[in-house]
Amino acid sequence: MSNHTPGSWYVEGSCVLSSDCLIAEASCDADSRAPYSERKSNLELIAAAPDLLGACKLFQKYASENCQGSTTTWEMVQDAMNKALGKVTQ
């Protein structure tokens, strides 16, 4: 599941959108217990996902060519990339 909607994602109201697609919508019903600020922060995080994945891929390339030593940070980046790409195994 590594194909996601391309392009820039942005928050508008209670939605995350791309130029031609609804990506996500925050629950705004009366039963929602999360405050507006939390829902908005979640939407902003979702909207940043393609940019974050791109940055991780650049870091991966840089680290594989230039870095040696501790793997903790690298493992965290790799785990996050795998999760974003749908490669997480339980």
mmCIF file of N, CA and C in Angstrom:
data_model
loop_
_atom_site.group_PDB
_atom_site.id
_atom_site.type_symbol
_atom_site.label_atom_id
_atom_site.label_comp_id
_atom_site.label_asym_id
_atom_site.label_seq_id
_atom_site.Cartn_x
_atom_site.Cartn_y
_atom_site.Cartn_z
ATOM 1 N N MET A 1 0.825 -1.180 0.000
ATOM 2 C CA MET A 1 0.000 0.000 0.000
ATOM 3 C C MET A 1 0.874 1.251 0.000
ATOM 4 N N SER A 2 1.782 1.331 -0.952
ATOM 5 C CA SER A 2 2.705 2.457 -0.966
ATOM 6 C C SER A 2 2.264 3.582 -1.887
ATOM 7 N N ASN A 3 1.145 3.460 -2.544
ATOM 8 C CA ASN A 3 0.661 4.528 -3.418
ATOM 9 C C ASN A 3 -0.356 5.382 -2.679
ATOM 10 N N HIS A 4 0.023 6.611 -2.399
ATOM 11 C CA HIS A 4 -0.902 7.535 -1.748
ATOM 12 C C HIS A 4 -1.244 8.642 -2.732
ATOM 13 N N THR A 5 -2.244 9.419 -2.396
ATOM 14 C CA THR A 5 -2.640 10.543 -3.234
ATOM 15 C C THR A 5 -1.468 11.514 -3.318
ATOM 16 N N PRO A 6 -0.995 11.793 -4.525
ATOM 17 C CA PRO A 6 0.171 12.671 -4.670
ATOM 18 C C PRO A 6 -0.180 14.138 -4.456
ATOM 19 N N GLY A 7 0.862 14.928 -4.392
ATOM 20 C CA GLY A 7 0.675 16.370 -4.307
ATOM 21 C C GLY A 7 0.641 16.878 -2.899
ATOM 22 N N SER A 8 0.403 18.146 -2.791
ATOM 23 C CA SER A 8 0.349 18.819 -1.502
ATOM 24 C C SER A 8 -1.011 18.562 -0.844
ATOM 25 N N TRP A 9 -1.002 18.237 0.437
ATOM 26 C CA TRP A 9 -2.224 18.079 1.208
ATOM 27 C C TRP A 9 -2.365 19.299 2.108
ATOM 28 N N TYR A 10 -3.601 19.722 2.354
ATOM 29 C CA TYR A 10 -3.826 20.908 3.172
ATOM 30 C C TYR A 10 -5.105 20.752 3.979
ATOM 31 N N VAL A 11 -5.181 21.534 5.064
ATOM 32 C CA VAL A 11 -6.352 21.515 5.943
ATOM 33 C C VAL A 11 -7.291 22.646 5.525
ATOM 34 N N GLU A 12 -8.544 22.288 5.394
ATOM 35 C CA GLU A 12 -9.590 23.281 5.135
ATOM 36 C C GLU A 12 -10.792 22.894 5.987
ATOM 37 N N GLY A 13 -11.101 23.738 6.959
ATOM 38 C CA GLY A 13 -12.193 23.423 7.872
ATOM 39 C C GLY A 13 -11.876 22.182 8.681
ATOM 40 N N SER A 14 -12.723 21.161 8.571
ATOM 41 C CA SER A 14 -12.502 19.915 9.312
ATOM 42 C C SER A 14 -12.016 18.800 8.396
ATOM 43 N N CYS A 15 -11.412 19.176 7.264
ATOM 44 C CA CYS A 15 -10.978 18.183 6.275
ATOM 45 C C CYS A 15 -9.516 18.348 5.897
ATOM 46 N N VAL A 16 -8.912 17.243 5.470
ATOM 47 C CA VAL A 16 -7.617 17.269 4.798
ATOM 48 C C VAL A 16 -7.910 16.961 3.338
ATOM 49 N N LEU A 17 -7.436 17.852 2.467
ATOM 50 C CA LEU A 17 -7.719 17.742 1.042
ATOM 51 C C LEU A 17 -6.428 17.754 0.239
ATOM 52 N N SER A 18 -6.506 17.179 -0.970
ATOM 53 C CA SER A 18 -5.474 17.401 -1.973
ATOM 54 C C SER A 18 -6.164 18.210 -3.061
ATOM 55 N N SER A 19 -5.496 18.427 -4.164
ATOM 56 C CA SER A 19 -6.110 19.238 -5.215
ATOM 57 C C SER A 19 -7.387 18.619 -5.761
ATOM 58 N N ASP A 20 -7.524 17.300 -5.667
ATOM 59 C CA ASP A 20 -8.699 16.652 -6.266
ATOM 60 C C ASP A 20 -9.314 15.550 -5.408
ATOM 61 N N CYS A 21 -8.997 15.534 -4.092
ATOM 62 C CA CYS A 21 -9.451 14.396 -3.289
ATOM 63 C C CYS A 21 -9.625 14.789 -1.818
ATOM 64 N N LEU A 22 -10.657 14.262 -1.184
ATOM 65 C CA LEU A 22 -10.819 14.359 0.264
ATOM 66 C C LEU A 22 -9.966 13.252 0.877
ATOM 67 N N ILE A 23 -8.992 13.624 1.684
ATOM 68 C CA ILE A 23 -8.087 12.655 2.305
ATOM 69 C C ILE A 23 -8.647 12.167 3.630
ATOM 70 N N ALA A 24 -9.103 13.102 4.472
ATOM 71 C CA ALA A 24 -9.605 12.755 5.803
ATOM 72 C C ALA A 24 -10.549 13.842 6.283
ATOM 73 N N GLU A 25 -11.407 13.459 7.216
ATOM 74 C CA GLU A 25 -12.331 14.419 7.820
ATOM 75 C C GLU A 25 -12.397 14.149 9.309
ATOM 76 N N ALA A 26 -12.296 15.189 10.108
ATOM 77 C CA ALA A 26 -12.376 15.056 11.563
ATOM 78 C C ALA A 26 -13.832 14.951 11.978
ATOM 79 N N SER A 27 -14.086 14.109 12.949
ATOM 80 C CA SER A 27 -15.433 13.969 13.472
ATOM 81 C C SER A 27 -15.841 15.237 14.193
ATOM 82 N N CYS A 28 -16.968 15.757 13.815
ATOM 83 C CA CYS A 28 -17.469 16.988 14.442
ATOM 84 C C CYS A 28 -18.838 16.774 15.061
ATOM 85 N N ASP A 29 -19.209 15.528 15.267
ATOM 86 C CA ASP A 29 -20.541 15.277 15.816
ATOM 87 C C ASP A 29 -20.572 15.559 17.312
ATOM 88 N N ALA A 30 -21.740 15.549 17.866
ATOM 89 C CA ALA A 30 -21.938 15.894 19.279
ATOM 90 C C ALA A 30 -21.251 14.909 20.216
ATOM 91 N N ASP A 31 -21.002 13.686 19.741
ATOM 92 C CA ASP A 31 -20.372 12.680 20.589
ATOM 93 C C ASP A 31 -18.844 12.785 20.609
ATOM 94 N N SER A 32 -18.288 13.628 19.777
ATOM 95 C CA SER A 32 -16.834 13.768 19.725
ATOM 96 C C SER A 32 -16.317 14.354 21.027
ATOM 97 N N ARG A 33 -15.416 13.649 21.669
ATOM 98 C CA ARG A 33 -14.886 14.096 22.949
ATOM 99 C C ARG A 33 -13.600 14.905 22.786
ATOM 100 N N ALA A 34 -12.989 14.833 21.629
ATOM 101 C CA ALA A 34 -11.746 15.565 21.407
ATOM 102 C C ALA A 34 -12.050 17.043 21.189
ATOM 103 N N PRO A 35 -11.314 17.915 21.857
ATOM 104 C CA PRO A 35 -11.532 19.348 21.638
ATOM 105 C C PRO A 35 -11.117 19.743 20.218
ATOM 106 N N TYR A 36 -11.625 20.865 19.759
ATOM 107 C CA TYR A 36 -11.346 21.338 18.406
ATOM 108 C C TYR A 36 -9.842 21.441 18.155
ATOM 109 N N SER A 37 -9.089 21.971 19.124
ATOM 110 C CA SER A 37 -7.644 22.160 18.927
ATOM 111 C C SER A 37 -6.942 20.825 18.675
ATOM 112 N N GLU A 38 -7.389 19.772 19.328
ATOM 113 C CA GLU A 38 -6.798 18.443 19.119
ATOM 114 C C GLU A 38 -7.163 17.895 17.740
ATOM 115 N N ARG A 39 -8.421 18.043 17.355
ATOM 116 C CA ARG A 39 -8.837 17.578 16.021
ATOM 117 C C ARG A 39 -8.068 18.323 14.935
ATOM 118 N N LYS A 40 -7.906 19.649 15.110
ATOM 119 C CA LYS A 40 -7.171 20.448 14.132
ATOM 120 C C LYS A 40 -5.710 20.003 14.059
ATOM 121 N N SER A 41 -5.096 19.737 15.203
ATOM 122 C CA SER A 41 -3.709 19.259 15.217
ATOM 123 C C SER A 41 -3.580 17.917 14.515
ATOM 124 N N ASN A 42 -4.549 17.040 14.716
ATOM 125 C CA ASN A 42 -4.536 15.744 14.029
ATOM 126 C C ASN A 42 -4.626 15.937 12.519
ATOM 127 N N LEU A 43 -5.497 16.844 12.085
ATOM 128 C CA LEU A 43 -5.624 17.120 10.653
ATOM 129 C C LEU A 43 -4.319 17.679 10.086
ATOM 130 N N GLU A 44 -3.679 18.574 10.830
ATOM 131 C CA GLU A 44 -2.416 19.148 10.365
ATOM 132 C C GLU A 44 -1.333 18.079 10.245
ATOM 133 N N LEU A 45 -1.315 17.126 11.181
ATOM 134 C CA LEU A 45 -0.354 16.026 11.115
ATOM 135 C C LEU A 45 -0.621 15.150 9.897
ATOM 136 N N ILE A 46 -1.881 14.843 9.649
ATOM 137 C CA ILE A 46 -2.235 14.044 8.468
ATOM 138 C C ILE A 46 -1.824 14.782 7.197
ATOM 139 N N ALA A 47 -2.099 16.080 7.145
ATOM 140 C CA ALA A 47 -1.765 16.867 5.959
ATOM 141 C C ALA A 47 -0.258 16.901 5.706
ATOM 142 N N ALA A 48 0.537 16.800 6.750
ATOM 143 C CA ALA A 48 1.997 16.826 6.615
ATOM 144 C C ALA A 48 2.576 15.476 6.199
ATOM 145 N N ALA A 49 1.785 14.433 6.199
ATOM 146 C CA ALA A 49 2.287 13.079 5.956
ATOM 147 C C ALA A 49 3.109 12.940 4.675
ATOM 148 N N PRO A 50 2.668 13.423 3.525
ATOM 149 C CA PRO A 50 3.497 13.267 2.324
ATOM 150 C C PRO A 50 4.845 13.981 2.447
ATOM 151 N N ASP A 51 4.855 15.151 3.072
ATOM 152 C CA ASP A 51 6.105 15.883 3.260
ATOM 153 C C ASP A 51 7.030 15.142 4.228
ATOM 154 N N LEU A 52 6.461 14.601 5.294
ATOM 155 C CA LEU A 52 7.262 13.856 6.261
ATOM 156 C C LEU A 52 7.855 12.604 5.625
ATOM 157 N N LEU A 53 7.073 11.894 4.820
ATOM 158 C CA LEU A 53 7.572 10.710 4.137
ATOM 159 C C LEU A 53 8.696 11.084 3.174
ATOM 160 N N GLY A 54 8.519 12.178 2.456
ATOM 161 C CA GLY A 54 9.571 12.638 1.548
ATOM 162 C C GLY A 54 10.859 12.960 2.288
ATOM 163 N N ALA A 55 10.735 13.621 3.437
ATOM 164 C CA ALA A 55 11.916 13.949 4.242
ATOM 165 C C ALA A 55 12.590 12.684 4.757
ATOM 166 N N CYS A 56 11.809 11.706 5.165
ATOM 167 C CA CYS A 56 12.375 10.433 5.631
ATOM 168 C C CYS A 56 13.128 9.726 4.503
ATOM 169 N N LYS A 57 12.575 9.757 3.307
ATOM 170 C CA LYS A 57 13.247 9.124 2.174
ATOM 171 C C LYS A 57 14.575 9.815 1.866
ATOM 172 N N LEU A 58 14.607 11.151 1.943
ATOM 173 C CA LEU A 58 15.861 11.874 1.730
ATOM 174 C C LEU A 58 16.874 11.539 2.824
ATOM 175 N N PHE A 59 16.398 11.461 4.074
ATOM 176 C CA PHE A 59 17.275 11.104 5.181
ATOM 177 C C PHE A 59 17.830 9.701 4.983
ATOM 178 N N GLN A 60 16.981 8.790 4.554
ATOM 179 C CA GLN A 60 17.406 7.406 4.307
ATOM 180 C C GLN A 60 18.549 7.379 3.294
ATOM 181 N N LYS A 61 18.378 8.103 2.206
ATOM 182 C CA LYS A 61 19.408 8.144 1.172
ATOM 183 C C LYS A 61 20.696 8.743 1.730
ATOM 184 N N TYR A 62 20.591 9.873 2.431
ATOM 185 C CA TYR A 62 21.762 10.524 3.005
ATOM 186 C C TYR A 62 22.452 9.603 4.009
ATOM 187 N N ALA A 63 21.680 9.032 4.919
ATOM 188 C CA ALA A 63 22.256 8.201 5.980
ATOM 189 C C ALA A 63 22.930 6.964 5.405
ATOM 190 N N SER A 64 22.333 6.357 4.400
ATOM 191 C CA SER A 64 22.935 5.146 3.831
ATOM 192 C C SER A 64 24.260 5.460 3.139
ATOM 193 N N GLU A 65 24.433 6.688 2.685
ATOM 194 C CA GLU A 65 25.665 7.076 1.989
ATOM 195 C C GLU A 65 26.711 7.697 2.916
ATOM 196 N N ASN A 66 26.289 8.277 4.056
ATOM 197 C CA ASN A 66 27.208 9.093 4.849
ATOM 198 C C ASN A 66 27.339 8.738 6.319
ATOM 199 N N CYS A 67 26.426 7.991 6.877
ATOM 200 C CA CYS A 67 26.412 7.816 8.331
ATOM 201 C C CYS A 67 26.758 6.389 8.738
ATOM 202 N N GLN A 68 27.467 6.315 9.849
ATOM 203 C CA GLN A 68 27.794 5.041 10.463
ATOM 204 C C GLN A 68 27.582 5.211 11.961
ATOM 205 N N GLY A 69 27.401 4.131 12.663
ATOM 206 C CA GLY A 69 27.285 4.241 14.118
ATOM 207 C C GLY A 69 25.916 3.853 14.614
ATOM 208 N N SER A 70 25.384 4.625 15.579
ATOM 209 C CA SER A 70 24.121 4.327 16.235
ATOM 210 C C SER A 70 22.994 4.157 15.225
ATOM 211 N N THR A 71 22.201 3.133 15.422
ATOM 212 C CA THR A 71 21.099 2.859 14.506
ATOM 213 C C THR A 71 19.739 3.217 15.091
ATOM 214 N N THR A 72 19.689 3.724 16.314
ATOM 215 C CA THR A 72 18.397 4.002 16.943
ATOM 216 C C THR A 72 17.567 4.987 16.137
ATOM 217 N N THR A 73 18.150 6.115 15.755
ATOM 218 C CA THR A 73 17.414 7.107 14.967
ATOM 219 C C THR A 73 17.024 6.519 13.626
ATOM 220 N N TRP A 74 17.957 5.839 12.990
ATOM 221 C CA TRP A 74 17.680 5.230 11.693
ATOM 222 C C TRP A 74 16.525 4.234 11.800
ATOM 223 N N GLU A 75 16.506 3.412 12.835
ATOM 224 C CA GLU A 75 15.425 2.437 13.014
ATOM 225 C C GLU A 75 14.087 3.132 13.212
ATOM 226 N N MET A 76 14.074 4.240 13.931
ATOM 227 C CA MET A 76 12.825 4.984 14.122
ATOM 228 C C MET A 76 12.317 5.534 12.792
ATOM 229 N N VAL A 77 13.227 6.079 11.990
ATOM 230 C CA VAL A 77 12.844 6.603 10.677
ATOM 231 C C VAL A 77 12.349 5.464 9.793
ATOM 232 N N GLN A 78 13.062 4.352 9.785
ATOM 233 C CA GLN A 78 12.668 3.203 8.960
ATOM 234 C C GLN A 78 11.307 2.675 9.393
ATOM 235 N N ASP A 79 11.065 2.574 10.690
ATOM 236 C CA ASP A 79 9.770 2.106 11.187
ATOM 237 C C ASP A 79 8.642 3.046 10.762
ATOM 238 N N ALA A 80 8.889 4.365 10.867
ATOM 239 C CA ALA A 80 7.879 5.343 10.462
ATOM 240 C C ALA A 80 7.602 5.257 8.970
ATOM 241 N N MET A 81 8.653 5.085 8.171
ATOM 242 C CA MET A 81 8.465 4.954 6.726
ATOM 243 C C MET A 81 7.676 3.687 6.393
ATOM 244 N N ASN A 82 8.023 2.592 7.041
ATOM 245 C CA ASN A 82 7.300 1.341 6.798
ATOM 246 C C ASN A 82 5.831 1.475 7.162
ATOM 247 N N LYS A 83 5.545 2.149 8.259
ATOM 248 C CA LYS A 83 4.156 2.371 8.663
ATOM 249 C C LYS A 83 3.427 3.220 7.622
ATOM 250 N N ALA A 84 4.081 4.279 7.162
ATOM 251 C CA ALA A 84 3.468 5.160 6.159
ATOM 252 C C ALA A 84 3.237 4.437 4.831
ATOM 253 N N LEU A 85 4.106 3.485 4.538
ATOM 254 C CA LEU A 85 4.003 2.750 3.281
ATOM 255 C C LEU A 85 3.170 1.479 3.402
ATOM 256 N N GLY A 86 2.583 1.251 4.581
ATOM 257 C CA GLY A 86 1.747 0.074 4.774
ATOM 258 C C GLY A 86 2.532 -1.224 4.886
ATOM 259 N N LYS A 87 3.773 -1.143 5.311
ATOM 260 C CA LYS A 87 4.635 -2.324 5.412
ATOM 261 C C LYS A 87 4.831 -2.808 6.838
ATOM 262 N N VAL A 88 3.979 -2.351 7.752
ATOM 263 C CA VAL A 88 4.093 -2.741 9.153
ATOM 264 C C VAL A 88 3.495 -4.122 9.332
ATOM 265 N N THR A 89 4.241 -4.993 9.996
ATOM 266 C CA THR A 89 3.732 -6.331 10.308
ATOM 267 C C THR A 89 3.500 -6.435 11.798
ATOM 268 N N GLN A 90 2.417 -7.038 12.171
ATOM 269 C CA GLN A 90 2.078 -7.174 13.590
ATOM 270 C C GLN A 90 2.626 -8.462 14.137
#
